[in-house]
Amino acid sequence: MLCTNDDGILAFGLACLVEAAEPLGEVTVVAPDREQSATSHSLTLHHPIRPIERGERRFQVDGTPTDCVMLAVEALMPERPDFVLSGINHGQNMGEDVLYSGTVAAAMEGLSLGIPSLAFSFAGGDLRADVSLLKEQTRVLRKLLADVLSLTPFPEKTLLNINLPPLRGEDIKGVRLTRLGRRVYSDSLKPMQDPWGRQIYWIGGGSIEWSGDSDSDFRAVQEGYISVTPLHLDLTHHAMLESSESWWPQP
């Protein structure tokens, strides 16, 4: 199986994911050489990318998470992996976060290449969360991986977006299948001036408000459960197509 992330080759979350996955099969790690948060499904098109071998089946890439999956499958691995595992991201990827996330995008790239894929995130809020809790979740994560990787068949054309609550392993209540919630950022655009007095803006920070039904991802995490949300690449609003006579001008 292939493991990648968007936090850099030495990220603690990636190390925990590899530790949980290695007893279940052969693991190859291909990961960016630096943090790639919010890079979404971007590819490096304007300069070449360079893989550097950092050990047996361990590669560092000066590119995006999507680059890493493409490079691993098409060039670095002798055989296509059975699964792509992306993460563990330091911070939640719930609701609209999945549109921006490099972690989720890496799993999407695996899915687009026809490989069953999973994205993992530690829903601790931000990079200041106590990521040491991930080490205490290894046993729980390994069992979850074993259960998911043994699904027969694995859901077709689907990736699983998994968010882990910021709890010790023994305090996690279980696993819930969920749908995406909604999140709204407030005051996330900060106006300021550079040293020459010119106007600039910093994107980030502010506050987040979540909403969603009882079966949403953030409610599961809030209540101490691991959230597993099935996602797919088809963004078509099928209900709107089926009801087009009510809103689209008819010939």
PDB file of C-alpha atoms in Angstrom:
ATOM      1  CA  MET A   1       0.000   0.000   0.000  1.00  0.00           C
ATOM      2  CA  LEU A   2       1.059   3.606  -0.551  1.00  0.00           C
ATOM      3  CA  CYS A   3       1.189   6.124   2.308  1.00  0.00           C
ATOM      4  CA  THR A   4       1.426   9.873   1.763  1.00  0.00           C
ATOM      5  CA  ASN A   5       0.391  13.112   3.494  1.00  0.00           C
ATOM      6  CA  ASP A   6       0.500  16.893   3.138  1.00  0.00           C
ATOM      7  CA  ASP A   7       2.640  17.726   6.180  1.00  0.00           C
ATOM      8  CA  GLY A   8       6.098  16.713   4.972  1.00  0.00           C
ATOM      9  CA  ILE A   9       8.120  13.510   4.927  1.00  0.00           C
ATOM     10  CA  LEU A  10       8.913  13.508   8.675  1.00  0.00           C
ATOM     11  CA  ALA A  11       5.420  14.420   9.903  1.00  0.00           C
ATOM     12  CA  PHE A  12       4.341  12.767  13.143  1.00  0.00           C
ATOM     13  CA  GLY A  13       0.912  11.875  11.743  1.00  0.00           C
ATOM     14  CA  LEU A  14       2.444  10.067   8.776  1.00  0.00           C
ATOM     15  CA  ALA A  15       4.711   8.092  11.095  1.00  0.00           C
ATOM     16  CA  CYS A  16       1.696   6.998  13.169  1.00  0.00           C
ATOM     17  CA  LEU A  17      -0.199   5.930  10.045  1.00  0.00           C
ATOM     18  CA  VAL A  18       2.766   3.877   8.830  1.00  0.00           C
ATOM     19  CA  GLU A  19       3.097   2.247  12.267  1.00  0.00           C
ATOM     20  CA  ALA A  20      -0.568   1.259  12.176  1.00  0.00           C
ATOM     21  CA  ALA A  21      -0.436   0.000   8.574  1.00  0.00           C
ATOM     22  CA  GLU A  22       2.845  -1.941   8.469  1.00  0.00           C
ATOM     23  CA  PRO A  23       1.527  -5.082  10.228  1.00  0.00           C
ATOM     24  CA  LEU A  24      -1.182  -5.288   7.542  1.00  0.00           C
ATOM     25  CA  GLY A  25       1.014  -5.285   4.435  1.00  0.00           C
ATOM     26  CA  GLU A  26       4.033  -3.825   2.649  1.00  0.00           C
ATOM     27  CA  VAL A  27       4.084  -0.031   2.911  1.00  0.00           C
ATOM     28  CA  THR A  28       5.730   2.458   0.550  1.00  0.00           C
ATOM     29  CA  VAL A  29       5.935   6.077   1.687  1.00  0.00           C
ATOM     30  CA  VAL A  30       6.024   8.872  -0.906  1.00  0.00           C
ATOM     31  CA  ALA A  31       5.470  12.252   0.741  1.00  0.00           C
ATOM     32  CA  PRO A  32       6.142  15.978   0.166  1.00  0.00           C
ATOM     33  CA  ASP A  33       9.324  17.491   1.585  1.00  0.00           C
ATOM     34  CA  ARG A  34       7.383  20.332   3.251  1.00  0.00           C
ATOM     35  CA  GLU A  35       3.928  21.233   4.485  1.00  0.00           C
ATOM     36  CA  GLN A  36       1.355  21.330   1.674  1.00  0.00           C
ATOM     37  CA  SER A  37      -1.829  22.199   3.582  1.00  0.00           C
ATOM     38  CA  ALA A  38      -4.694  23.642   1.478  1.00  0.00           C
ATOM     39  CA  THR A  39      -2.981  22.743  -1.807  1.00  0.00           C
ATOM     40  CA  SER A  40      -6.116  20.829  -2.829  1.00  0.00           C
ATOM     41  CA  HIS A  41      -5.791  18.743  -6.019  1.00  0.00           C
ATOM     42  CA  SER A  42      -2.944  20.764  -7.529  1.00  0.00           C
ATOM     43  CA  LEU A  43      -0.235  19.365  -9.790  1.00  0.00           C
ATOM     44  CA  THR A  44       3.255  20.780 -10.358  1.00  0.00           C
ATOM     45  CA  LEU A  45       3.313  21.681 -14.043  1.00  0.00           C
ATOM     46  CA  HIS A  46       5.900  24.455 -14.416  1.00  0.00           C
ATOM     47  CA  HIS A  47       9.028  22.703 -13.167  1.00  0.00           C
ATOM     48  CA  PRO A  48      10.163  19.080 -12.788  1.00  0.00           C
ATOM     49  CA  ILE A  49       9.694  17.229  -9.509  1.00  0.00           C
ATOM     50  CA  ARG A  50      12.510  15.284  -7.913  1.00  0.00           C
ATOM     51  CA  PRO A  51      12.077  12.156  -5.764  1.00  0.00           C
ATOM     52  CA  ILE A  52      14.826  11.547  -3.196  1.00  0.00           C
ATOM     53  CA  GLU A  53      15.107   8.101  -1.622  1.00  0.00           C
ATOM     54  CA  ARG A  54      15.248   8.303   2.174  1.00  0.00           C
ATOM     55  CA  GLY A  55      15.324   4.569   2.925  1.00  0.00           C
ATOM     56  CA  GLU A  56      13.813   1.346   1.678  1.00  0.00           C
ATOM     57  CA  ARG A  57      10.468   2.225   0.031  1.00  0.00           C
ATOM     58  CA  ARG A  58      10.697   5.739   1.491  1.00  0.00           C
ATOM     59  CA  PHE A  59      10.711   8.744  -0.866  1.00  0.00           C
ATOM     60  CA  GLN A  60      10.690  12.518  -0.384  1.00  0.00           C
ATOM     61  CA  VAL A  61       9.255  14.646  -3.206  1.00  0.00           C
ATOM     62  CA  ASP A  62       9.489  18.394  -3.804  1.00  0.00           C
ATOM     63  CA  GLY A  63       5.871  18.554  -4.920  1.00  0.00           C
ATOM     64  CA  THR A  64       2.245  18.391  -3.848  1.00  0.00           C
ATOM     65  CA  PRO A  65       0.397  15.429  -2.310  1.00  0.00           C
ATOM     66  CA  THR A  66      -1.237  14.801  -5.700  1.00  0.00           C
ATOM     67  CA  ASP A  67       2.203  14.791  -7.342  1.00  0.00           C
ATOM     68  CA  CYS A  68       3.332  12.193  -4.792  1.00  0.00           C
ATOM     69  CA  VAL A  69       0.524   9.756  -5.585  1.00  0.00           C
ATOM     70  CA  MET A  70       0.929  10.125  -9.347  1.00  0.00           C
ATOM     71  CA  LEU A  71       4.712   9.725  -9.125  1.00  0.00           C
ATOM     72  CA  ALA A  72       4.458   6.731  -6.798  1.00  0.00           C
ATOM     73  CA  VAL A  73       1.969   4.830  -8.947  1.00  0.00           C
ATOM     74  CA  GLU A  74       3.394   5.718 -12.342  1.00  0.00           C
ATOM     75  CA  ALA A  75       7.136   5.647 -11.599  1.00  0.00           C
ATOM     76  CA  LEU A  76       8.416   4.702  -8.138  1.00  0.00           C
ATOM     77  CA  MET A  77       6.509   1.546  -7.197  1.00  0.00           C
ATOM     78  CA  PRO A  78       7.242  -1.684  -9.100  1.00  0.00           C
ATOM     79  CA  GLU A  79       3.557  -2.631  -8.868  1.00  0.00           C
ATOM     80  CA  ARG A  80       0.373  -0.641  -8.388  1.00  0.00           C
ATOM     81  CA  PRO A  81      -0.546  -0.468  -4.693  1.00  0.00           C
ATOM     82  CA  ASP A  82      -3.674  -2.187  -3.419  1.00  0.00           C
ATOM     83  CA  PHE A  83      -4.574   0.948  -1.432  1.00  0.00           C
ATOM     84  CA  VAL A  84      -3.594   4.593  -1.103  1.00  0.00           C
ATOM     85  CA  LEU A  85      -3.544   5.896   2.478  1.00  0.00           C
ATOM     86  CA  SER A  86      -3.197   9.654   2.937  1.00  0.00           C
ATOM     87  CA  GLY A  87      -2.484  11.378   6.243  1.00  0.00           C
ATOM     88  CA  ILE A  88      -2.634  11.609   9.134  1.00  0.00           C
ATOM     89  CA  ASN A  89      -3.275  15.329   8.699  1.00  0.00           C
ATOM     90  CA  HIS A  90      -2.718  17.532  11.766  1.00  0.00           C
ATOM     91  CA  GLY A  91      -6.185  19.106  11.855  1.00  0.00           C
ATOM     92  CA  GLN A  92      -9.672  18.095  10.819  1.00  0.00           C
ATOM     93  CA  ASN A  93     -10.840  17.703   7.222  1.00  0.00           C
ATOM     94  CA  MET A  94     -14.608  17.903   7.586  1.00  0.00           C
ATOM     95  CA  GLY A  95     -17.348  19.714   5.709  1.00  0.00           C
ATOM     96  CA  GLU A  96     -16.042  22.100   3.049  1.00  0.00           C
ATOM     97  CA  ASP A  97     -12.471  21.426   4.219  1.00  0.00           C
ATOM     98  CA  VAL A  98     -12.402  18.488   1.798  1.00  0.00           C
ATOM     99  CA  LEU A  99     -12.411  20.968  -1.125  1.00  0.00           C
ATOM    100  CA  TYR A 100      -9.126  22.538   0.036  1.00  0.00           C
ATOM    101  CA  SER A 101      -7.348  19.630   1.680  1.00  0.00           C
ATOM    102  CA  GLY A 102      -4.137  18.245   0.209  1.00  0.00           C
ATOM    103  CA  THR A 103      -4.670  15.119   2.309  1.00  0.00           C
ATOM    104  CA  VAL A 104      -8.081  14.422   0.786  1.00  0.00           C
ATOM    105  CA  ALA A 105      -6.782  15.380  -2.681  1.00  0.00           C
ATOM    106  CA  ALA A 106      -4.064  12.717  -2.481  1.00  0.00           C
ATOM    107  CA  ALA A 107      -6.744  10.104  -1.784  1.00  0.00           C
ATOM    108  CA  MET A 108      -8.814  11.520  -4.644  1.00  0.00           C
ATOM    109  CA  GLU A 109      -5.838  11.104  -6.975  1.00  0.00           C
ATOM    110  CA  GLY A 110      -5.546   7.481  -5.895  1.00  0.00           C
ATOM    111  CA  LEU A 111      -9.235   7.018  -6.599  1.00  0.00           C
ATOM    112  CA  SER A 112      -8.920   8.673 -10.021  1.00  0.00           C
ATOM    113  CA  LEU A 113      -6.175   6.134 -10.799  1.00  0.00           C
ATOM    114  CA  GLY A 114      -8.565   3.330  -9.905  1.00  0.00           C
ATOM    115  CA  ILE A 115      -7.049   2.504  -6.503  1.00  0.00           C
ATOM    116  CA  PRO A 116      -9.152   2.235  -3.308  1.00  0.00           C
ATOM    117  CA  SER A 117      -8.143   5.216  -1.184  1.00  0.00           C
ATOM    118  CA  LEU A 118      -8.499   6.541   2.360  1.00  0.00           C
ATOM    119  CA  ALA A 119      -7.764   9.983   3.838  1.00  0.00           C
ATOM    120  CA  PHE A 120      -7.012  10.323   7.570  1.00  0.00           C
ATOM    121  CA  SER A 121      -7.130  13.488   9.667  1.00  0.00           C
ATOM    122  CA  PHE A 122      -6.683  14.207  13.360  1.00  0.00           C
ATOM    123  CA  ALA A 123      -9.588  16.488  14.250  1.00  0.00           C
ATOM    124  CA  GLY A 124      -7.716  18.382  16.919  1.00  0.00           C
ATOM    125  CA  GLY A 125      -8.525  21.788  15.516  1.00  0.00           C
ATOM    126  CA  ASP A 126      -5.164  23.094  14.301  1.00  0.00           C
ATOM    127  CA  LEU A 127      -1.402  22.555  14.384  1.00  0.00           C
ATOM    128  CA  ARG A 128      -1.336  23.362  18.121  1.00  0.00           C
ATOM    129  CA  ALA A 129      -3.459  20.312  18.920  1.00  0.00           C
ATOM    130  CA  ASP A 130      -1.890  17.610  21.061  1.00  0.00           C
ATOM    131  CA  VAL A 131      -0.837  15.277  18.247  1.00  0.00           C
ATOM    132  CA  SER A 132       0.830  12.968  20.782  1.00  0.00           C
ATOM    133  CA  LEU A 133      -2.675  11.543  21.243  1.00  0.00           C
ATOM    134  CA  LEU A 134      -2.256   9.951  17.806  1.00  0.00           C
ATOM    135  CA  LYS A 135       0.376   7.613  19.241  1.00  0.00           C
ATOM    136  CA  GLU A 136      -2.211   6.412  21.745  1.00  0.00           C
ATOM    137  CA  GLN A 137      -4.685   5.758  18.925  1.00  0.00           C
ATOM    138  CA  THR A 138      -2.409   3.373  17.000  1.00  0.00           C
ATOM    139  CA  ARG A 139      -4.148   0.211  18.192  1.00  0.00           C
ATOM    140  CA  VAL A 140      -7.600   1.612  17.380  1.00  0.00           C
ATOM    141  CA  LEU A 141      -6.392   2.862  14.003  1.00  0.00           C
ATOM    142  CA  ARG A 142      -4.833  -0.504  13.139  1.00  0.00           C
ATOM    143  CA  LYS A 143      -8.106  -2.293  13.849  1.00  0.00           C
ATOM    144  CA  LEU A 144     -10.032   0.245  11.775  1.00  0.00           C
ATOM    145  CA  LEU A 145      -7.567  -0.199   8.916  1.00  0.00           C
ATOM    146  CA  ALA A 146      -7.819  -3.972   9.116  1.00  0.00           C
ATOM    147  CA  ASP A 147     -11.616  -3.788   8.979  1.00  0.00           C
ATOM    148  CA  VAL A 148     -11.686  -1.304   6.087  1.00  0.00           C
ATOM    149  CA  LEU A 149      -8.978  -2.963   3.998  1.00  0.00           C
ATOM    150  CA  SER A 150     -10.797  -6.290   4.256  1.00  0.00           C
ATOM    151  CA  LEU A 151     -14.076  -4.913   2.870  1.00  0.00           C
ATOM    152  CA  THR A 152     -15.246  -7.166   0.044  1.00  0.00           C
ATOM    153  CA  PRO A 153     -15.877  -5.495  -2.214  1.00  0.00           C
ATOM    154  CA  PHE A 154     -14.391  -2.120  -1.313  1.00  0.00           C
ATOM    155  CA  PRO A 155     -16.967   0.578  -2.207  1.00  0.00           C
ATOM    156  CA  GLU A 156     -16.625   1.266  -5.925  1.00  0.00           C
ATOM    157  CA  LYS A 157     -15.551   4.751  -7.083  1.00  0.00           C
ATOM    158  CA  THR A 158     -15.457   5.875  -3.454  1.00  0.00           C
ATOM    159  CA  LEU A 159     -12.818   7.174  -1.064  1.00  0.00           C
ATOM    160  CA  LEU A 160     -13.266   7.138   2.682  1.00  0.00           C
ATOM    161  CA  ASN A 161     -12.568  10.399   4.513  1.00  0.00           C
ATOM    162  CA  ILE A 162     -11.737   9.507   8.112  1.00  0.00           C
ATOM    163  CA  ASN A 163     -11.506  12.009  10.976  1.00  0.00           C
ATOM    164  CA  LEU A 164     -10.098  10.906  14.331  1.00  0.00           C
ATOM    165  CA  PRO A 165     -11.314  12.648  17.515  1.00  0.00           C
ATOM    166  CA  PRO A 166      -8.700  14.322  19.766  1.00  0.00           C
ATOM    167  CA  LEU A 167      -8.935  11.594  22.410  1.00  0.00           C
ATOM    168  CA  ARG A 168      -6.848   8.782  23.831  1.00  0.00           C
ATOM    169  CA  GLY A 169      -7.480   5.461  22.146  1.00  0.00           C
ATOM    170  CA  GLU A 170      -9.370   3.969  25.069  1.00  0.00           C
ATOM    171  CA  ASP A 171     -11.687   6.996  25.182  1.00  0.00           C
ATOM    172  CA  ILE A 172     -12.872   6.700  21.576  1.00  0.00           C
ATOM    173  CA  LYS A 173     -16.479   5.454  21.636  1.00  0.00           C
ATOM    174  CA  GLY A 174     -16.516   3.772  18.241  1.00  0.00           C
ATOM    175  CA  VAL A 175     -16.920   4.487  14.533  1.00  0.00           C
ATOM    176  CA  ARG A 176     -19.782   6.260  12.747  1.00  0.00           C
ATOM    177  CA  LEU A 177     -20.587   6.467   9.053  1.00  0.00           C
ATOM    178  CA  THR A 178     -21.308  10.137   8.411  1.00  0.00           C
ATOM    179  CA  ARG A 179     -22.122  12.781   5.831  1.00  0.00           C
ATOM    180  CA  LEU A 180     -20.264  16.073   5.393  1.00  0.00           C
ATOM    181  CA  GLY A 181     -21.307  18.835   7.768  1.00  0.00           C
ATOM    182  CA  ARG A 182     -21.040  22.554   7.056  1.00  0.00           C
ATOM    183  CA  ARG A 183     -18.476  24.973   8.358  1.00  0.00           C
ATOM    184  CA  VAL A 184     -18.298  28.761   8.217  1.00  0.00           C
ATOM    185  CA  TYR A 185     -15.105  30.720   8.819  1.00  0.00           C
ATOM    186  CA  SER A 186     -15.400  34.193  10.343  1.00  0.00           C
ATOM    187  CA  ASP A 187     -12.717  36.885  10.158  1.00  0.00           C
ATOM    188  CA  SER A 188     -10.379  34.592   8.214  1.00  0.00           C
ATOM    189  CA  LEU A 189      -9.068  37.418   5.990  1.00  0.00           C
ATOM    190  CA  LYS A 190      -6.734  39.708   7.929  1.00  0.00           C
ATOM    191  CA  PRO A 191      -5.877  43.093   6.373  1.00  0.00           C
ATOM    192  CA  MET A 192      -2.454  44.495   7.278  1.00  0.00           C
ATOM    193  CA  GLN A 193       0.427  46.459   5.798  1.00  0.00           C
ATOM    194  CA  ASP A 194       3.854  45.356   4.666  1.00  0.00           C
ATOM    195  CA  PRO A 195       6.986  47.226   5.912  1.00  0.00           C
ATOM    196  CA  TRP A 196       6.577  49.740   3.057  1.00  0.00           C
ATOM    197  CA  GLY A 197       3.002  50.600   4.023  1.00  0.00           C
ATOM    198  CA  ARG A 198       1.375  48.703   1.168  1.00  0.00           C
ATOM    199  CA  GLN A 199      -1.904  46.841   1.736  1.00  0.00           C
ATOM    200  CA  ILE A 200      -1.644  43.057   2.098  1.00  0.00           C
ATOM    201  CA  TYR A 201      -3.956  40.321   3.366  1.00  0.00           C
ATOM    202  CA  TRP A 202      -3.310  37.150   5.358  1.00  0.00           C
ATOM    203  CA  ILE A 203      -5.684  34.240   4.810  1.00  0.00           C
ATOM    204  CA  GLY A 204      -6.242  32.066   7.869  1.00  0.00           C
ATOM    205  CA  GLY A 205      -7.124  32.233  11.525  1.00  0.00           C
ATOM    206  CA  GLY A 206     -10.485  33.560  12.641  1.00  0.00           C
ATOM    207  CA  SER A 207     -13.170  31.342  14.122  1.00  0.00           C
ATOM    208  CA  ILE A 208     -15.079  28.335  12.799  1.00  0.00           C
ATOM    209  CA  GLU A 209     -18.725  27.483  13.332  1.00  0.00           C
ATOM    210  CA  TRP A 210     -20.017  24.032  12.437  1.00  0.00           C
ATOM    211  CA  SER A 211     -23.521  22.919  11.573  1.00  0.00           C
ATOM    212  CA  GLY A 212     -25.052  19.649  10.484  1.00  0.00           C
ATOM    213  CA  ASP A 213     -27.493  16.911  11.322  1.00  0.00           C
ATOM    214  CA  SER A 214     -26.873  14.215  13.901  1.00  0.00           C
ATOM    215  CA  ASP A 215     -25.233  12.031  11.246  1.00  0.00           C
ATOM    216  CA  SER A 216     -22.686  14.678  10.178  1.00  0.00           C
ATOM    217  CA  ASP A 217     -18.936  14.292  10.506  1.00  0.00           C
ATOM    218  CA  PHE A 218     -18.342  17.061  13.039  1.00  0.00           C
ATOM    219  CA  ARG A 219     -21.066  15.778  15.373  1.00  0.00           C
ATOM    220  CA  ALA A 220     -19.524  12.308  15.374  1.00  0.00           C
ATOM    221  CA  VAL A 221     -16.101  13.719  16.277  1.00  0.00           C
ATOM    222  CA  GLN A 222     -17.631  16.107  18.817  1.00  0.00           C
ATOM    223  CA  GLU A 223     -19.293  13.138  20.539  1.00  0.00           C
ATOM    224  CA  GLY A 224     -16.094  11.075  20.670  1.00  0.00           C
ATOM    225  CA  TYR A 225     -16.448   8.860  17.594  1.00  0.00           C
ATOM    226  CA  ILE A 226     -14.275   8.271  14.560  1.00  0.00           C
ATOM    227  CA  SER A 227     -16.057   9.747  11.534  1.00  0.00           C
ATOM    228  CA  VAL A 228     -15.960   7.811   8.238  1.00  0.00           C
ATOM    229  CA  THR A 229     -17.467   9.738   5.310  1.00  0.00           C
ATOM    230  CA  PRO A 230     -17.709   8.124   1.858  1.00  0.00           C
ATOM    231  CA  LEU A 231     -16.842  10.599  -0.914  1.00  0.00           C
ATOM    232  CA  HIS A 232     -16.770  10.306  -4.690  1.00  0.00           C
ATOM    233  CA  LEU A 233     -15.504  12.371  -7.614  1.00  0.00           C
ATOM    234  CA  ASP A 234     -18.859  12.998  -9.297  1.00  0.00           C
ATOM    235  CA  LEU A 235     -19.908  16.550  -8.318  1.00  0.00           C
ATOM    236  CA  THR A 236     -22.993  16.483 -10.534  1.00  0.00           C
ATOM    237  CA  HIS A 237     -26.180  17.666  -8.805  1.00  0.00           C
ATOM    238  CA  HIS A 238     -28.285  14.752 -10.050  1.00  0.00           C
ATOM    239  CA  ALA A 239     -31.533  15.921  -8.418  1.00  0.00           C
ATOM    240  CA  MET A 240     -31.302  19.224 -10.303  1.00  0.00           C
ATOM    241  CA  LEU A 241     -30.857  17.388 -13.590  1.00  0.00           C
ATOM    242  CA  GLU A 242     -33.881  15.234 -12.890  1.00  0.00           C
ATOM    243  CA  SER A 243     -36.023  18.286 -12.045  1.00  0.00           C
ATOM    244  CA  SER A 244     -34.666  20.533 -14.799  1.00  0.00           C
ATOM    245  CA  GLU A 245     -38.161  21.228 -16.163  1.00  0.00           C
ATOM    246  CA  SER A 246     -38.858  23.282 -13.022  1.00  0.00           C
ATOM    247  CA  TRP A 247     -35.910  25.672 -13.374  1.00  0.00           C
ATOM    248  CA  TRP A 248     -34.264  25.421 -16.815  1.00  0.00           C
ATOM    249  CA  PRO A 249     -35.833  27.226 -19.832  1.00  0.00           C
ATOM    250  CA  GLN A 250     -37.580  24.626 -21.972  1.00  0.00           C
ATOM    251  CA  PRO A 251     -37.196  24.737 -25.789  1.00  0.00           C
TER     252      PRO A 251
END
